[in-house]
């Protein structure tokens, strides 16, 4: 069943990463346009700052889901790699459960925050702050789903994390 869903899941992650990359390009163009406007025409575009304030969180929080999927968060593997296989599995499982707890807690907190600020509008661009904070809801929902899938893989002995030694310098 998991192998049948893999192409769909991979497609979703490509879309999220693509959206994050597009937002990075938009953010870069907005800031460059603002800098050129100030340098060449000695005028500031008042909509750029609030717009970048909305684009930036969406870019970051969409990328977080992919980082969670690829285990690109900060971890220290030196001690983990020294543990016996069964103990290592338990430590990995506890680690993922703590991550899931945090992610679900943040999901509900960000959802409440999004609803609390729904009636507050961003000046100049006239967009509800809901859309700014809802990026966190999407991110933590996606991250929670990824972590649940990783927990299932650990339980089924199908996790394929590399054994990395943080203290070895290959340079």
Rosetta silent file (secondary structure, phi, psi, omega in degrees, C-alpha in Angstrom):
SEQUENCE: XXXXXXXXXXXXXXXXXXXXXXXXXXXXXXXXXXXXXXXXXXXXXXXXXXXXXXXXXXXXXXXXXXXXXXXXXXXXXXXXXXXXXXXXXXXXXXXXXXXXXXXXXXXXXXXXXXXXXXXXXXXXXXXXXXXXXXXXXXXXXXXXXXXXXXXXXXXXXXXXXXXXXXXXXXX
SCORE:     score description
SCORE:     0.000 S_00000001
   1 L     0.000  -43.831 -178.921    0.000    0.000    0.000 S_00000001
   2 H   -63.231  -38.311 -179.232    2.780    2.433    0.914 S_00000001
   3 H   -66.613  -29.105  177.307    4.539    1.757   -2.400 S_00000001
   4 H   -73.226  -30.504 -179.697    1.352    2.666   -4.302 S_00000001
   5 H   -84.125  -16.950 -175.223    1.092    5.973   -2.460 S_00000001
   6 H   -54.892  -46.776  178.800    4.768    6.861   -2.912 S_00000001
   7 H   -61.558  -35.860  178.828    4.349    8.543   -6.342 S_00000001
   8 H   -68.169  -46.042  179.856    1.448   10.634   -5.013 S_00000001
   9 H   -63.159  -44.031  177.413    3.363   11.608   -1.879 S_00000001
  10 H   -60.361  -39.060  178.033    6.470   12.422   -3.921 S_00000001
  11 H   -64.024  -41.077  178.180    4.309   14.575   -6.206 S_00000001
  12 H   -62.394  -42.732 -179.966    2.870   16.484   -3.259 S_00000001
  13 H   -68.482  -33.911  175.518    6.369   17.178   -1.943 S_00000001
  14 H   -64.935  -39.702  178.211    7.515   18.339   -5.377 S_00000001
  15 H   -64.334  -45.346  179.540    4.559   20.739   -5.486 S_00000001
  16 H   -62.369  -44.496  179.322    5.350   22.076   -1.990 S_00000001
  17 H   -66.734  -40.302  176.973    9.023   22.515   -2.838 S_00000001
  18 H   -62.110  -42.416  177.834    8.141   24.074   -6.197 S_00000001
  19 H   -63.122  -41.353  178.329    5.740   26.501   -4.501 S_00000001
  20 H   -63.499  -40.545  178.212    8.423   27.405   -1.980 S_00000001
  21 H   -66.212  -40.209  177.568   10.914   28.011   -4.803 S_00000001
  22 H   -63.002  -42.229  178.146    8.413   30.157   -6.705 S_00000001
  23 H   -64.183  -34.725  175.614    7.806   32.200   -3.565 S_00000001
  24 H   -62.938  -42.816  177.905   11.578   32.634   -3.195 S_00000001
  25 H   -63.778  -44.495  178.913   11.753   34.015   -6.743 S_00000001
  26 H   -61.076  -45.305  179.659    8.796   36.330   -6.070 S_00000001
  27 H   -61.111  -44.104  179.609   10.378   37.524   -2.827 S_00000001
  28 H   -63.068  -43.804  179.363   13.707   38.153   -4.554 S_00000001
  29 H   -65.366  -41.099  178.585   12.045   40.070   -7.389 S_00000001
  30 H   -60.558  -47.845 -178.270    9.987   42.158   -4.968 S_00000001
  31 H   -67.318  -41.186  178.698   12.995   43.150   -2.911 S_00000001
  32 H   -62.973  -41.957  178.958   15.132   43.804   -6.009 S_00000001
  33 H   -62.288  -40.896  178.509   12.353   45.934   -7.502 S_00000001
  34 H   -64.615  -44.147 -179.252   12.121   47.901   -4.243 S_00000001
  35 H   -63.829  -45.788  178.622   15.897   48.468   -4.125 S_00000001
  36 H   -63.235  -39.421  178.918   15.988   49.582   -7.771 S_00000001
  37 H   -61.145  -41.620  178.981   13.002   51.845   -7.208 S_00000001
  38 H   -70.632  -41.345 -176.059   14.770   53.543   -4.332 S_00000001
  39 H   -73.037  -43.731 -174.212   18.124   53.769   -6.096 S_00000001
  40 H   -87.413  -38.723 -172.907   16.937   54.861   -9.550 S_00000001
  41 H  -113.161   -0.515  179.145   13.761   56.817   -8.845 S_00000001
  42 L    53.265   39.485  178.447   14.301   57.808   -5.211 S_00000001
  43 L  -136.876  147.576 -179.834   10.868   56.445   -4.319 S_00000001
  44 L  -107.104  136.447  177.557    9.729   53.663   -2.070 S_00000001
  45 L   -90.677  111.966 -169.816    6.969   51.253   -3.016 S_00000001
  46 H   -70.588  -18.408 -177.617    4.836   51.005    0.092 S_00000001
  47 H   -82.677  -15.306 -173.843    3.251   47.644   -0.778 S_00000001
  48 H   -66.772  -46.178 -177.017    6.542   45.697   -0.920 S_00000001
  49 H   -62.113  -50.271  178.031    7.229   45.439    2.811 S_00000001
  50 H   -65.984  -32.287  178.862    3.813   44.064    3.829 S_00000001
  51 H   -68.412  -41.052  176.248    3.764   41.771    0.794 S_00000001
  52 H   -66.749  -28.844  176.634    7.167   40.312    1.646 S_00000001
  53 H   -66.618  -22.428  176.354    5.858   39.879    5.194 S_00000001
  54 H   -93.386  -40.463 -176.561    3.226   37.499    3.801 S_00000001
  55 H   -68.616  -42.042 -175.305    5.345   35.760    1.139 S_00000001
  56 H   -59.392  -50.023  179.465    8.332   35.002    3.389 S_00000001
  57 H   -61.284  -38.562  178.069    6.506   32.870    5.997 S_00000001
  58 H   -62.507  -42.172  178.802    4.766   30.839    3.294 S_00000001
  59 H   -59.998  -49.060 -176.997    8.105   30.200    1.601 S_00000001
  60 H   -66.274  -48.516 -174.047    9.765   29.107    4.845 S_00000001
  61 H   -71.024  -29.103  173.517    6.924   27.038    6.232 S_00000001
  62 H   -69.135  -37.136  178.784    6.348   25.153    2.973 S_00000001
  63 H   -68.636  -28.572 -179.790   10.059   24.294    2.884 S_00000001
  64 H   -61.872  -36.343  179.848    9.899   23.014    6.486 S_00000001
  65 H   -61.670  -44.274  177.278    7.636   20.135    5.431 S_00000001
  66 H   -65.928  -38.510  178.352   10.265   18.961    2.942 S_00000001
  67 H   -64.008  -38.651  177.404   13.049   19.406    5.473 S_00000001
  68 H   -64.655  -42.844 -179.586   11.120   17.251    7.944 S_00000001
  69 H   -61.906  -39.480 -176.795   10.593   14.578    5.304 S_00000001
  70 L   -91.276    9.272 -179.558   14.295   14.472    4.443 S_00000001
  71 L    54.174   43.988 -178.518   15.404   14.560    8.089 S_00000001
  72 L   -95.628   17.231  175.829   17.288   17.787    7.471 S_00000001
  73 L   -83.569  170.545 -177.884   16.670   19.084   10.964 S_00000001
  74 L   -72.929  130.227  175.181   19.452   19.359   13.513 S_00000001
  75 L  -149.858  156.493  177.093   20.405   16.066   15.116 S_00000001
  76 L  -116.498  113.106 -172.808   23.395   14.565   16.853 S_00000001
  77 L  -100.122   -9.206 -174.452   24.010   11.033   15.638 S_00000001
  78 H   -56.030  -53.065 -178.882   27.316   10.174   17.271 S_00000001
  79 H   -70.513  -37.362  179.352   25.819    8.620   20.402 S_00000001
  80 H   -59.039  -41.870 -178.396   22.842    7.146   18.554 S_00000001
  81 H   -69.201  -17.114  179.337   25.158    5.237   16.219 S_00000001
  82 H   -85.332  -10.933 -176.453   26.958    3.686   19.201 S_00000001
  83 L   -82.032  153.358  173.240   23.749    2.091   20.515 S_00000001
  84 L   -63.031  158.932 -173.195   22.623   -1.489   19.813 S_00000001
  85 H   -55.676  -47.097 -177.766   20.057   -1.849   17.032 S_00000001
  86 H   -67.930  -38.205  177.737   16.990   -2.373   19.266 S_00000001
  87 H   -66.946  -40.297  178.775   17.940    0.502   21.575 S_00000001
  88 H   -59.866  -42.425  179.146   18.561    2.715   18.552 S_00000001
  89 H   -61.144  -42.704  179.249   15.068    1.913   17.274 S_00000001
  90 H   -64.283  -42.483  179.581   13.576    2.901   20.646 S_00000001
  91 H   -65.282  -42.836  177.640   15.527    6.158   20.768 S_00000001
  92 H   -60.784  -42.201 -179.079   14.482    7.006   17.197 S_00000001
  93 H   -64.799  -44.948  177.823   10.873    6.244   18.075 S_00000001
  94 H   -61.567  -42.557  178.296   10.954    8.423   21.204 S_00000001
  95 H   -58.467  -46.657 -179.335   12.592   11.210   19.186 S_00000001
  96 H   -67.657  -35.941  177.974    9.866   11.071   16.532 S_00000001
  97 H   -65.661  -39.552  176.206    7.124   10.959   19.182 S_00000001
  98 H   -64.219  -43.823  177.816    8.536   14.106   20.821 S_00000001
  99 H   -61.055  -41.714  179.618    8.709   15.767   17.395 S_00000001
 100 H   -64.364  -43.693  178.159    5.112   14.709   16.689 S_00000001
 101 H   -56.999  -48.684  179.595    3.921   16.063   20.032 S_00000001
 102 H   -61.978  -44.683 -177.149    5.579   19.416   19.335 S_00000001
 103 H   -64.315  -42.927  179.100    4.289   19.530   15.757 S_00000001
 104 H   -67.508  -40.835  176.979    0.691   18.744   16.754 S_00000001
 105 H   -59.272  -45.526  178.565    0.856   21.271   19.594 S_00000001
 106 H   -67.075  -34.096  177.286    2.093   23.914   17.154 S_00000001
 107 H   -59.928  -50.449 -179.515   -0.582   22.893   14.634 S_00000001
 108 H   -68.233  -39.037  179.248   -3.397   23.577   17.088 S_00000001
 109 H   -65.016  -42.947 -179.728   -1.748   26.720   18.456 S_00000001
 110 H   -69.896  -31.731  176.087   -1.180   28.170   14.997 S_00000001
 111 H   -65.275  -44.923  177.609   -4.739   27.308   13.997 S_00000001
 112 H   -62.534  -43.120  178.776   -6.083   29.188   17.012 S_00000001
 113 H   -61.475  -44.091  179.339   -3.760   32.107   16.288 S_00000001
 114 H   -57.850  -44.638  179.252   -4.878   32.198   12.644 S_00000001
 115 H   -68.251  -35.107 -179.782   -8.511   32.373   13.677 S_00000001
 116 H   -66.361  -29.128 -177.046   -7.792   35.003   16.331 S_00000001
 117 L  -104.604   10.784 -175.863   -6.242   37.383   13.799 S_00000001
 118 L   -60.199  -30.422 -178.165   -8.657   36.691   10.940 S_00000001
 119 L   -90.517    0.747  178.690  -10.329   40.084   11.345 S_00000001
 120 L   -95.483  125.030 -177.547   -7.060   42.027   11.385 S_00000001
 121 E   -99.567  143.509  173.608   -6.094   43.308    7.973 S_00000001
 122 E   -72.770  126.814  179.199   -2.562   43.960    6.769 S_00000001
 123 L   -61.721  155.512  175.338   -2.326   47.655    5.991 S_00000001
 124 L    74.410  -53.507 -177.673   -1.773   48.747    2.405 S_00000001
 125 L   -90.163   -8.882  174.381   -2.280   45.301    0.792 S_00000001
 126 L    53.013   49.080  177.798   -5.621   44.763    2.581 S_00000001
 127 E  -118.237  138.794  179.495   -5.094   41.040    3.234 S_00000001
 128 E   -64.704  141.131  177.179   -6.242   39.314    6.405 S_00000001
 129 H   -64.886  -15.265  174.972   -3.471   38.305    8.792 S_00000001
 130 H   -51.264  -43.338 -176.338   -5.143   34.899    8.750 S_00000001
 131 H   -69.535  -27.140  175.454   -3.244   34.153    5.534 S_00000001
 132 H   -68.822  -50.355 -175.358    0.052   35.061    7.143 S_00000001
 133 H   -81.162  -19.796  179.331   -0.409   32.732   10.119 S_00000001
 134 H   -67.682  -19.754  175.585   -2.192   29.976    8.208 S_00000001
 135 H   -59.908  -33.433  177.652    1.170   29.138    6.624 S_00000001
 136 H   -69.538  -37.127  178.473    2.119   27.667   10.009 S_00000001
 137 H   -61.165  -48.521  179.559   -1.029   25.535   10.063 S_00000001
 138 H   -60.475  -44.594 -178.171   -0.181   24.071    6.658 S_00000001
 139 H   -62.907  -49.169 -177.023    3.442   23.517    7.677 S_00000001
 140 H   -73.825  -27.784  173.509    2.738   21.783   10.964 S_00000001
 141 H   -66.564  -47.084  178.048   -0.074   19.680    9.477 S_00000001
 142 H   -62.925  -43.559  179.602    2.288   18.509    6.733 S_00000001
 143 H   -64.004  -39.306  178.366    5.137   17.949    9.181 S_00000001
 144 H   -62.411  -43.134  177.963    2.857   15.966   11.502 S_00000001
 145 H   -63.388  -40.660  178.174    1.809   13.690    8.653 S_00000001
 146 H   -62.952  -44.573 -178.574    5.440   13.188    7.647 S_00000001
 147 H   -65.708  -38.793  176.597    6.442   12.345   11.221 S_00000001
 148 H   -60.865  -44.286  177.987    3.556    9.865   11.550 S_00000001
 149 H   -62.061  -39.110  178.649    4.748    8.147    8.356 S_00000001
 150 H   -66.875  -37.114  177.086    8.302    8.071    9.747 S_00000001
 151 H   -63.037  -44.397  178.006    7.047    6.531   13.002 S_00000001
 152 H   -60.379  -42.274  179.166    5.260    3.814   11.038 S_00000001
 153 H   -63.894  -38.323  178.161    8.460    3.151    9.072 S_00000001
 154 H   -65.195  -45.776 -179.812   10.472    2.864   12.289 S_00000001
 155 H   -61.586  -39.995 -179.170    7.942    0.445   13.790 S_00000001
 156 L   -85.066    6.399 -178.265    7.942   -1.663   10.598 S_00000001
 157 L    58.675   36.502 -179.953   11.778   -1.544   10.419 S_00000001
 158 L  -115.411   11.679  177.922   11.610    0.230    7.055 S_00000001
 159 L   -77.618  140.007 -174.209   13.314    3.493    7.975 S_00000001
 160 L  -121.492   43.577  177.531   16.368    4.105    5.845 S_00000001
 161 L   -72.601  136.506  176.249   18.216    6.799    7.726 S_00000001
 162 L   -70.429  150.190  173.300   21.924    6.839    7.050 S_00000001
 163 L   -89.239  105.137 -179.613   24.255    6.336    9.929 S_00000001
 164 L  -105.376  140.864  176.870   26.117    9.613   10.010 S_00000001
 165 L  -106.280  111.752 -176.228   28.910   10.371   12.420 S_00000001
 166 L   -67.868  -19.898 -175.130   28.738   14.020   13.401 S_00000001
 167 L   -95.545   -3.490  178.984   32.259   14.013   14.793 S_00000001
 168 L   -91.283  131.915  179.190   34.007   12.739   11.677 S_00000001
 169 L  -108.868  110.391 -177.209   35.449   15.402    9.407 S_00000001
 170 L   -89.536    8.075 -176.885   35.774   14.140    5.839 S_00000001
 171 L   -71.425    0.000    0.000   37.359   17.344    4.499 S_00000001
